[in-house]
Coordinates of C-alpha atoms and ligand atoms in Angstrom, one line a residue:
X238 CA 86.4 134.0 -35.0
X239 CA 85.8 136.2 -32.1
X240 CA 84.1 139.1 -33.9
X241 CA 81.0 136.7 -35.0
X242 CA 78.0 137.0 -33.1
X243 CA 74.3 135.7 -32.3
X244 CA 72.5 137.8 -35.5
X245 CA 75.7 136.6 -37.6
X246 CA 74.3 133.2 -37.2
X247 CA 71.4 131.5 -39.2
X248 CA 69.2 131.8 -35.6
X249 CA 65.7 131.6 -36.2
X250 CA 63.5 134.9 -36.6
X251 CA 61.9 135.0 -33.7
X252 CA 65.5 134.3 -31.8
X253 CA 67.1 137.5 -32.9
X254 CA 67.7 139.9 -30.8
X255 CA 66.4 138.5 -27.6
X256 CA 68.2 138.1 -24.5
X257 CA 68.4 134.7 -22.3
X258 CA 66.1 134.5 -19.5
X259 CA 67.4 134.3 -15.8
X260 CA 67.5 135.9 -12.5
X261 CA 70.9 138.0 -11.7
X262 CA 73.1 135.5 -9.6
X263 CA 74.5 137.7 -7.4
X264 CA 77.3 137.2 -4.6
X265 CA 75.0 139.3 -2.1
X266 CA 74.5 138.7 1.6
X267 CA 70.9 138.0 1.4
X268 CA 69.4 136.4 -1.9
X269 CA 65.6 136.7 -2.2
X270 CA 65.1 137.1 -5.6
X271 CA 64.6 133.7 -7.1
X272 CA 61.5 132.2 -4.8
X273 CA 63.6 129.5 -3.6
X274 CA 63.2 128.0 0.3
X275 CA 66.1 129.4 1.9
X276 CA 66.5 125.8 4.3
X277 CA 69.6 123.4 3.3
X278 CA 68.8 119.6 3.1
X279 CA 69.0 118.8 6.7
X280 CA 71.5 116.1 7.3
X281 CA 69.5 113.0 7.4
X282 CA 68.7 113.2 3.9
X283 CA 71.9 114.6 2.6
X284 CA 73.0 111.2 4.3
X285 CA 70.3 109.7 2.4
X286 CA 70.6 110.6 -0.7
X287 CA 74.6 110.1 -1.0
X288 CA 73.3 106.5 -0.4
X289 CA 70.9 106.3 -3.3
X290 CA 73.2 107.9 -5.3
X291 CA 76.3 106.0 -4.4
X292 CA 74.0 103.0 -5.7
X293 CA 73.2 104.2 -8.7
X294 CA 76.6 105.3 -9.8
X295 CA 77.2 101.6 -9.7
X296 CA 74.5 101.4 -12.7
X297 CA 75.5 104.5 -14.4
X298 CA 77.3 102.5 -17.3
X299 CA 73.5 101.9 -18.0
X300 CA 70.8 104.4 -18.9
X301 CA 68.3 105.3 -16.9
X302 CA 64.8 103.8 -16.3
X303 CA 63.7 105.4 -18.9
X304 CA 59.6 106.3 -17.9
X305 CA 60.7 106.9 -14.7
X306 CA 58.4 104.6 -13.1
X307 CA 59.3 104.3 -9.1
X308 CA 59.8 107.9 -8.7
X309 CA 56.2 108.6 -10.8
X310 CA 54.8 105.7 -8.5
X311 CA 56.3 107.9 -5.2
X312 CA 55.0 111.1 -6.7
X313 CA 51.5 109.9 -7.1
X314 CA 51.6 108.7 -3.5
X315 CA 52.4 111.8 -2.4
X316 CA 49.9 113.6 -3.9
X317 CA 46.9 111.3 -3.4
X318 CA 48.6 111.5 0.5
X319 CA 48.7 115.6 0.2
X320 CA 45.1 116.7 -1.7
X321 CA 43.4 113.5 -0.6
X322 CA 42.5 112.9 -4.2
X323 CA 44.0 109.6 -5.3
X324 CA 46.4 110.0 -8.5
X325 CA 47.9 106.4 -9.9
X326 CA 51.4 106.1 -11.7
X327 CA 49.6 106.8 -15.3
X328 CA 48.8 109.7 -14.0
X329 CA 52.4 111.2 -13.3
X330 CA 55.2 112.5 -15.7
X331 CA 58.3 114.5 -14.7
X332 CA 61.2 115.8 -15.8
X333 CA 63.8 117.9 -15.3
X334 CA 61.8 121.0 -13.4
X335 CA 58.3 122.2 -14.2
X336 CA 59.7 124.2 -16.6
X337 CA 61.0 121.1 -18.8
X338 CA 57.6 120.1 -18.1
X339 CA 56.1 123.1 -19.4
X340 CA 58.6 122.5 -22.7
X341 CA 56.8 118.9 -23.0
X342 CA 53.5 119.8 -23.2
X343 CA 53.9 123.1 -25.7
X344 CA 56.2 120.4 -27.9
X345 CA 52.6 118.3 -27.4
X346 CA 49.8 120.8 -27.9
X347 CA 51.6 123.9 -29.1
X348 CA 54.1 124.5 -32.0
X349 CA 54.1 126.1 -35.2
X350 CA 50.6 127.6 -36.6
X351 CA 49.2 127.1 -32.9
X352 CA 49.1 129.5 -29.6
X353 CA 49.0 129.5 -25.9
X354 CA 47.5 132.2 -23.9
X355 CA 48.8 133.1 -20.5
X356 CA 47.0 136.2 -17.8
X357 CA 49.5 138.4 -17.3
X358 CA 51.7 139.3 -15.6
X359 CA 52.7 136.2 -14.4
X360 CA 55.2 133.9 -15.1
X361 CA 56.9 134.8 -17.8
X362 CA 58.7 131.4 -18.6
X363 CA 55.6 130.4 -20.5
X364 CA 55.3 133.3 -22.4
X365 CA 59.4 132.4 -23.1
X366 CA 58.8 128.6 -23.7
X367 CA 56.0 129.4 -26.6
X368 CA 59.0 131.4 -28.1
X369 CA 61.1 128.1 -27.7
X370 CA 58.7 125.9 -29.6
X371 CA 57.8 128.1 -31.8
X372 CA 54.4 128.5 -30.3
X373 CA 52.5 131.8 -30.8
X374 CA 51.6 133.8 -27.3
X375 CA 49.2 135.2 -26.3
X376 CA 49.1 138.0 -23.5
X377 CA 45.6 137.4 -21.8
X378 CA 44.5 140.4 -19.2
X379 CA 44.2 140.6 -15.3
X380 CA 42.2 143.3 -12.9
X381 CA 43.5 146.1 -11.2
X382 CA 44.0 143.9 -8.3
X383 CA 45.8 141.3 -10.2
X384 CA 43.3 138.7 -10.0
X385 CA 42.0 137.1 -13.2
X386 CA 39.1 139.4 -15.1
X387 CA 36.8 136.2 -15.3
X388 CA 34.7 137.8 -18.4
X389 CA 37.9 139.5 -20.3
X390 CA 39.6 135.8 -20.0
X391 CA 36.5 134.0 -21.6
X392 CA 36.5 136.7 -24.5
X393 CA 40.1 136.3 -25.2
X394 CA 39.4 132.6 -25.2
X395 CA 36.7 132.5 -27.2
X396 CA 38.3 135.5 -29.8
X397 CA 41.9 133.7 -30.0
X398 CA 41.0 130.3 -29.7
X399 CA 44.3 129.5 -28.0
X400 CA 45.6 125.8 -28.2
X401 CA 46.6 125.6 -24.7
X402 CA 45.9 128.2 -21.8
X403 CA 48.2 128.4 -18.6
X404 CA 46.8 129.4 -15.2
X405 CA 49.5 129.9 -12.6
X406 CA 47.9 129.5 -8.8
X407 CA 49.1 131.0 -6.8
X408 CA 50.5 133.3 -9.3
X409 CA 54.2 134.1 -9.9
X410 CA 55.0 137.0 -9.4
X411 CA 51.6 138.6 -7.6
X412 CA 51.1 135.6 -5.4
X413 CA 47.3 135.8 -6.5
X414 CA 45.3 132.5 -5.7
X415 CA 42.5 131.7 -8.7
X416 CA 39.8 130.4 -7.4
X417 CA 38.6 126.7 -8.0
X418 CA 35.1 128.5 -10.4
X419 CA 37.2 130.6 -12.3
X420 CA 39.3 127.7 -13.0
X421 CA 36.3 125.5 -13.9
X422 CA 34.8 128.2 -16.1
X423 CA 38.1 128.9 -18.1
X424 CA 38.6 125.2 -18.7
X425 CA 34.5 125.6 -20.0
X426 CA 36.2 128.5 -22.5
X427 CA 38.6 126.5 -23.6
X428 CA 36.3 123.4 -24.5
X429 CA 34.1 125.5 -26.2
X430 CA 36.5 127.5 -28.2
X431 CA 38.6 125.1 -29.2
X432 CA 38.8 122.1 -26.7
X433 CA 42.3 122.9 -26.1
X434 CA 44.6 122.3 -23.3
X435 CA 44.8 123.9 -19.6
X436 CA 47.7 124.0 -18.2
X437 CA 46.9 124.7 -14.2
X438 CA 51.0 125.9 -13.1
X439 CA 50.4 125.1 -9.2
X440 CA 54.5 125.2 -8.2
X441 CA 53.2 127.3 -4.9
X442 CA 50.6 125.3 -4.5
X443 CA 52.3 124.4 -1.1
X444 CA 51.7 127.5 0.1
X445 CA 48.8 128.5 -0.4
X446 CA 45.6 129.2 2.0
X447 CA 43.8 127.0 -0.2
X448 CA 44.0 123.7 -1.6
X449 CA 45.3 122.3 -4.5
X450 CA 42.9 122.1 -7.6
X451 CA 44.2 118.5 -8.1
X452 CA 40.6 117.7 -7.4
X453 CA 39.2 119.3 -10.9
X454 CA 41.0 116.6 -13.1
X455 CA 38.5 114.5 -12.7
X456 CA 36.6 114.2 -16.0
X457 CA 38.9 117.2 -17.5
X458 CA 40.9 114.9 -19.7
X459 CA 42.4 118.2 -21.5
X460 CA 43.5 119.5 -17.6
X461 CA 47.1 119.1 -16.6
X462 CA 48.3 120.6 -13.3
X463 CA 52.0 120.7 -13.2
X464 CA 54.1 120.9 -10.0
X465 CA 58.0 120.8 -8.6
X466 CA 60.4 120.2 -5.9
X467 CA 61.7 123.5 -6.6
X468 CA 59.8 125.4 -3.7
X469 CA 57.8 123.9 -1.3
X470 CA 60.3 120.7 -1.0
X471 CA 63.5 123.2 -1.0
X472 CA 65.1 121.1 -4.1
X473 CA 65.4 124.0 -6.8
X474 CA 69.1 122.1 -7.3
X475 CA 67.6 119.2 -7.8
X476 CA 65.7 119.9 -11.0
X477 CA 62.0 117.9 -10.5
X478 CA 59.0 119.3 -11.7
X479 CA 56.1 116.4 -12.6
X480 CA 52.5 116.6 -13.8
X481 CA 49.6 115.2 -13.0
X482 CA 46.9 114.3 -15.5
X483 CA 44.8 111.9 -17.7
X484 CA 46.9 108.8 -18.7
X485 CA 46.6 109.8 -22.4
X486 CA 48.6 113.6 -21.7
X487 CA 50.9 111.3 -20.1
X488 CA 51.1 108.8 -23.0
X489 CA 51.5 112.1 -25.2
X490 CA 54.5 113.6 -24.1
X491 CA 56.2 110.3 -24.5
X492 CA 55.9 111.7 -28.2
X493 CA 58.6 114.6 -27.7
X494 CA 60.2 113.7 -24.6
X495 CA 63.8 112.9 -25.4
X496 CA 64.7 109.4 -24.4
X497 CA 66.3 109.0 -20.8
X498 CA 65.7 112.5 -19.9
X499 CA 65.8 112.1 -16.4
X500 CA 69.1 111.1 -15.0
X501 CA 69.9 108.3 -12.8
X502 CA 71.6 110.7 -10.6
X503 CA 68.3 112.8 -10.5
X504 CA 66.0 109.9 -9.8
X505 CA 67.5 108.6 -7.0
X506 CA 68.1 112.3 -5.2
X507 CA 64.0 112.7 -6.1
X508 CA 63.6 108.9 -4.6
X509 CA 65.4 110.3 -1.2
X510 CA 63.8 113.3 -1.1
X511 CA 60.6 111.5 -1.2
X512 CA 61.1 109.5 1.5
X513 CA 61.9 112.6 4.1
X514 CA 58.8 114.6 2.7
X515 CA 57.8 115.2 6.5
X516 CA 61.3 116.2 7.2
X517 CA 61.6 118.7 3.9
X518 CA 57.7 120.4 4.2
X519 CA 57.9 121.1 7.9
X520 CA 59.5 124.7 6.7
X521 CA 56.2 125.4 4.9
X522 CA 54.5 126.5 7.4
X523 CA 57.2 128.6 8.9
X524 CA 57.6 130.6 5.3
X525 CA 54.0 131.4 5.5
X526 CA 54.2 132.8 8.6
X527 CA 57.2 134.8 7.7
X528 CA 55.3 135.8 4.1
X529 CA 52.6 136.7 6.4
X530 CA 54.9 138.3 8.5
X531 CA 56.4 140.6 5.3
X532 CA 52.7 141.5 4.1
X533 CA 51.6 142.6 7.5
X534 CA 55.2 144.9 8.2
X535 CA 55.0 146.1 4.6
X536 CA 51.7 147.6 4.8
X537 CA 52.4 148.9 8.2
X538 CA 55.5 150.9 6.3
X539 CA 53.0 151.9 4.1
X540 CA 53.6 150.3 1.0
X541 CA 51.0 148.1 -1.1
X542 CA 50.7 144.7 -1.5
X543 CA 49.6 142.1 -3.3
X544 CA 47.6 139.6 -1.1
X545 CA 49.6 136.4 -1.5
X546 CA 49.3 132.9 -1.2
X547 CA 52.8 131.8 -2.4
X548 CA 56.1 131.9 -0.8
X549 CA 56.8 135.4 -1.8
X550 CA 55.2 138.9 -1.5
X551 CA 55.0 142.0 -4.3
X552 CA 54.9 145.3 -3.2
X553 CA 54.9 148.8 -4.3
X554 CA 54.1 151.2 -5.5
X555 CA 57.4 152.7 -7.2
X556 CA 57.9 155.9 -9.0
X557 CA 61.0 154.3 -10.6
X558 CA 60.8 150.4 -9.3
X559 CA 64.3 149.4 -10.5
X560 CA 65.6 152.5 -9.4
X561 CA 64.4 150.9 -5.9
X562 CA 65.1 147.8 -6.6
X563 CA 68.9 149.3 -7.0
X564 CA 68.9 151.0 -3.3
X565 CA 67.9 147.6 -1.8
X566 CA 70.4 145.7 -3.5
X567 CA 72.9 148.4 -2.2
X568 CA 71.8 147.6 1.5
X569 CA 72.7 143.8 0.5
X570 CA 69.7 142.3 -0.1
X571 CA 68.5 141.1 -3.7
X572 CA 65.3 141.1 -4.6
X573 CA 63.2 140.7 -7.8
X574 CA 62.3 142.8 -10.2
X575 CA 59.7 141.4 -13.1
X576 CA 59.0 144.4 -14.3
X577 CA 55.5 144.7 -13.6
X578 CA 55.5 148.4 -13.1
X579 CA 55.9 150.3 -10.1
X580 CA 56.3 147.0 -8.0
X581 CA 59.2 144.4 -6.7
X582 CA 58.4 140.9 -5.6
X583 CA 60.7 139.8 -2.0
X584 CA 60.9 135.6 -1.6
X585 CA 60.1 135.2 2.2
X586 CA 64.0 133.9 3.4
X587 CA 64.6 132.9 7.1
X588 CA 63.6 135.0 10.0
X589 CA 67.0 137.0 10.1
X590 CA 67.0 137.7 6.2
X591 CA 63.7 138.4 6.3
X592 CA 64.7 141.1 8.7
X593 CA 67.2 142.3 6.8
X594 CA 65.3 143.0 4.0
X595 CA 62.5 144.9 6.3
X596 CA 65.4 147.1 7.8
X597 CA 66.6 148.1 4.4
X598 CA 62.8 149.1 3.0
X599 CA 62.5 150.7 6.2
X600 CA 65.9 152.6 6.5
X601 CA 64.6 153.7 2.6
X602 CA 61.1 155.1 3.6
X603 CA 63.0 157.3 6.0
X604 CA 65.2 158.6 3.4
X605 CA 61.9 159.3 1.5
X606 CA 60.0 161.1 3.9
X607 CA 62.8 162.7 5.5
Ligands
PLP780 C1 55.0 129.6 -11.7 C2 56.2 128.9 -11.9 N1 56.2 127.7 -12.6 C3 57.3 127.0 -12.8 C4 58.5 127.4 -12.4 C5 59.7 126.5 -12.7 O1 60.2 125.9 -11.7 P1 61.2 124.6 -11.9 O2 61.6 124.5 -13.3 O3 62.3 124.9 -11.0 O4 60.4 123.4 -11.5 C6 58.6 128.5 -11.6 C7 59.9 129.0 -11.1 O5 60.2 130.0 -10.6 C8 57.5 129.3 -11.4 O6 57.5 130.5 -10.7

């Protein structure tokens, strides 16, 4: 039994050989690796949601509501409440994290005999998700800078005539913000190659300088901006991500969503959270300070960086990057390495792990120049 592996089985093609995605968990002292918000729930709504969820393990011989429709209802509140733009029930799905979003809409628009095309590098799920549906990918390029080559992205467009195009603001892992005309012009591209789907990935979106391109759905029926509870609303454990779009991209995914996909347990956490947004997003601002905090100290050790608008900072630029990568992770911190070349990406944690992380790079360039 034991000696039969992976290849041994009748996996699909495109399977074979590849490894599973995923961050190392590591038992380190300071994990900044995964771009999560390093707050726990404070009390209040741990309180809070033992309650909702005490009440719905009194239902759980039931399934779940199965469209989800008080926690879409809360979710369009809070973004019409956030961007000022008002979004209605029809307008919201979710499921379990942005990336089972992401899974819904390539099970939609994507699939066999059809591609996606992401600018890269960024986050690689989507580029890993086509694989899982079987969805063809393509890379699409960025500048120098890492900010989206606006005339390269309409030729790749208009040459590959992708059937859905992802556009990740801020972008994971440069923290690059795309500006609201690039995003109009791509979604143009896409219309006139092939009037396929744009997937806007905003799950930063909370900390960004800007705003949210919520805004642009209007009239965009093939637009979808998809979102999470992951970052901003410190819930990775949680597992919420939610889009916003036309009614019929949410009447859709009803097509290939699997019936009661979101637990009872999981709606009524996401209910709770809900109600304590105020409570949950008041760390916001203090990560962006500290991510301003890690680009400003970073360039004043000398290193480059990637002007960000997320909740986590890449720097460089490495002879070796993992090599460096290594030597941090040796002083006890963890941080990420998505192998964009010559570069790391560090999550902005708390003050004090923040500082850690500083004193290691620093102790480091020392060593370099000593
Ligand atoms: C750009 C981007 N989109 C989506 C996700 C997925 O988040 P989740 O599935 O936790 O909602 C991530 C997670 O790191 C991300 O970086």
């Amino acid at each position: 039994m034991s000696d039969i592996r992976i290849d041994d089985l009748p996996v699909r093609d495109e399977l074979r050989g590849q490894t599973p995605y995923g961050a190392p968990q590591l038992d380190v002292p300071v994990r900044l690796n995964t771009n999560e918000n390093p707050y726990p729930l404070p009390e209040e709504l741990v309180d809070r949601i033992t309650e909702r969820v005490r009440e719905a393990a009194r239902h759980l011989n039931r399934y779940p509501d199965r469209d989800a429709v008080e926690l879409r209802t809360r979710l369009a509140e809070y973004l019409t409440d956030t961007t000022g733009h008002r979004v209605g029930r029809e307008n919201v799905w979710a499921a379990n994290g942005s990336n089972e979003v992401i899974q819904q809409l390539l099970q939609t628009f994507g699939g066999p005999g059809r591609t996606a095309i992401g600018f890269e590098p960024s986050y690689s799920m989507h580029g890993l998700i086509c694989r899982g549906t079987g969805t063809g990918w393509i890379s699409g390029p960025r500048n120098e800078d890492f900010t989206i080559d606006l005339a390269a992205a309409e030729r790749a467009i208009a040459e590959h005539r992708p059937d859905v195009v992802f556009i990740t603001t801020p972008n994971n892992p440069t923290g690059t913000a795309v500006p609201p005309g690039t995003v109009r012009a791509l979604y143009d591209a896409a219309q006139a190659a092939k009037d396929s789907m744009v997937v806007l990935d905003e799950a930063y979106i909370e900390f960004s300088h800007g705003e949210s391109l919520l805004g642009l759905l209007a009239g965009r029926p093939r637009l979808v901006v998809s979102r999470t509870m992951s970052k901003a609303f410190g819930a990775a454990g949680l597992r919420l991500g939610y889009l916003a779009a036309h009614p019929a991209v949410v009447d859709a995914v009803q097509l290939v969503r699997l019936p009661y996909h979101l637990s009872a347990v999981t709606q009524a956490t996401a209910l709770a959270a809900l109600e304590h947004t105020g409570t949950l997003l008041k760390y916001v601002e203090q990560l962006k300070a500290e991510r301003d905090r890690l680009v400003a100290e970073l360039r004043a050790l000398g290193y480059e960086v990637t002007e960000s608008d997320a909740n986590f900072v890449q720097f460089g630029r490495f002879e070796d990057a993992h090599a460096m990568w290594r030597k941090i992770l040796d002083r006890g911190v963890l941080v990420r390495d998505n192998g964009v070349p010559g570069r790391l990406r560090v999550t902005a944690g708390t003050p004090q792990e923040n500082d850690a992380f500083l004193d290691a790079v620093r102790e480091l360039k020392k060593e370099q120049t000593a």
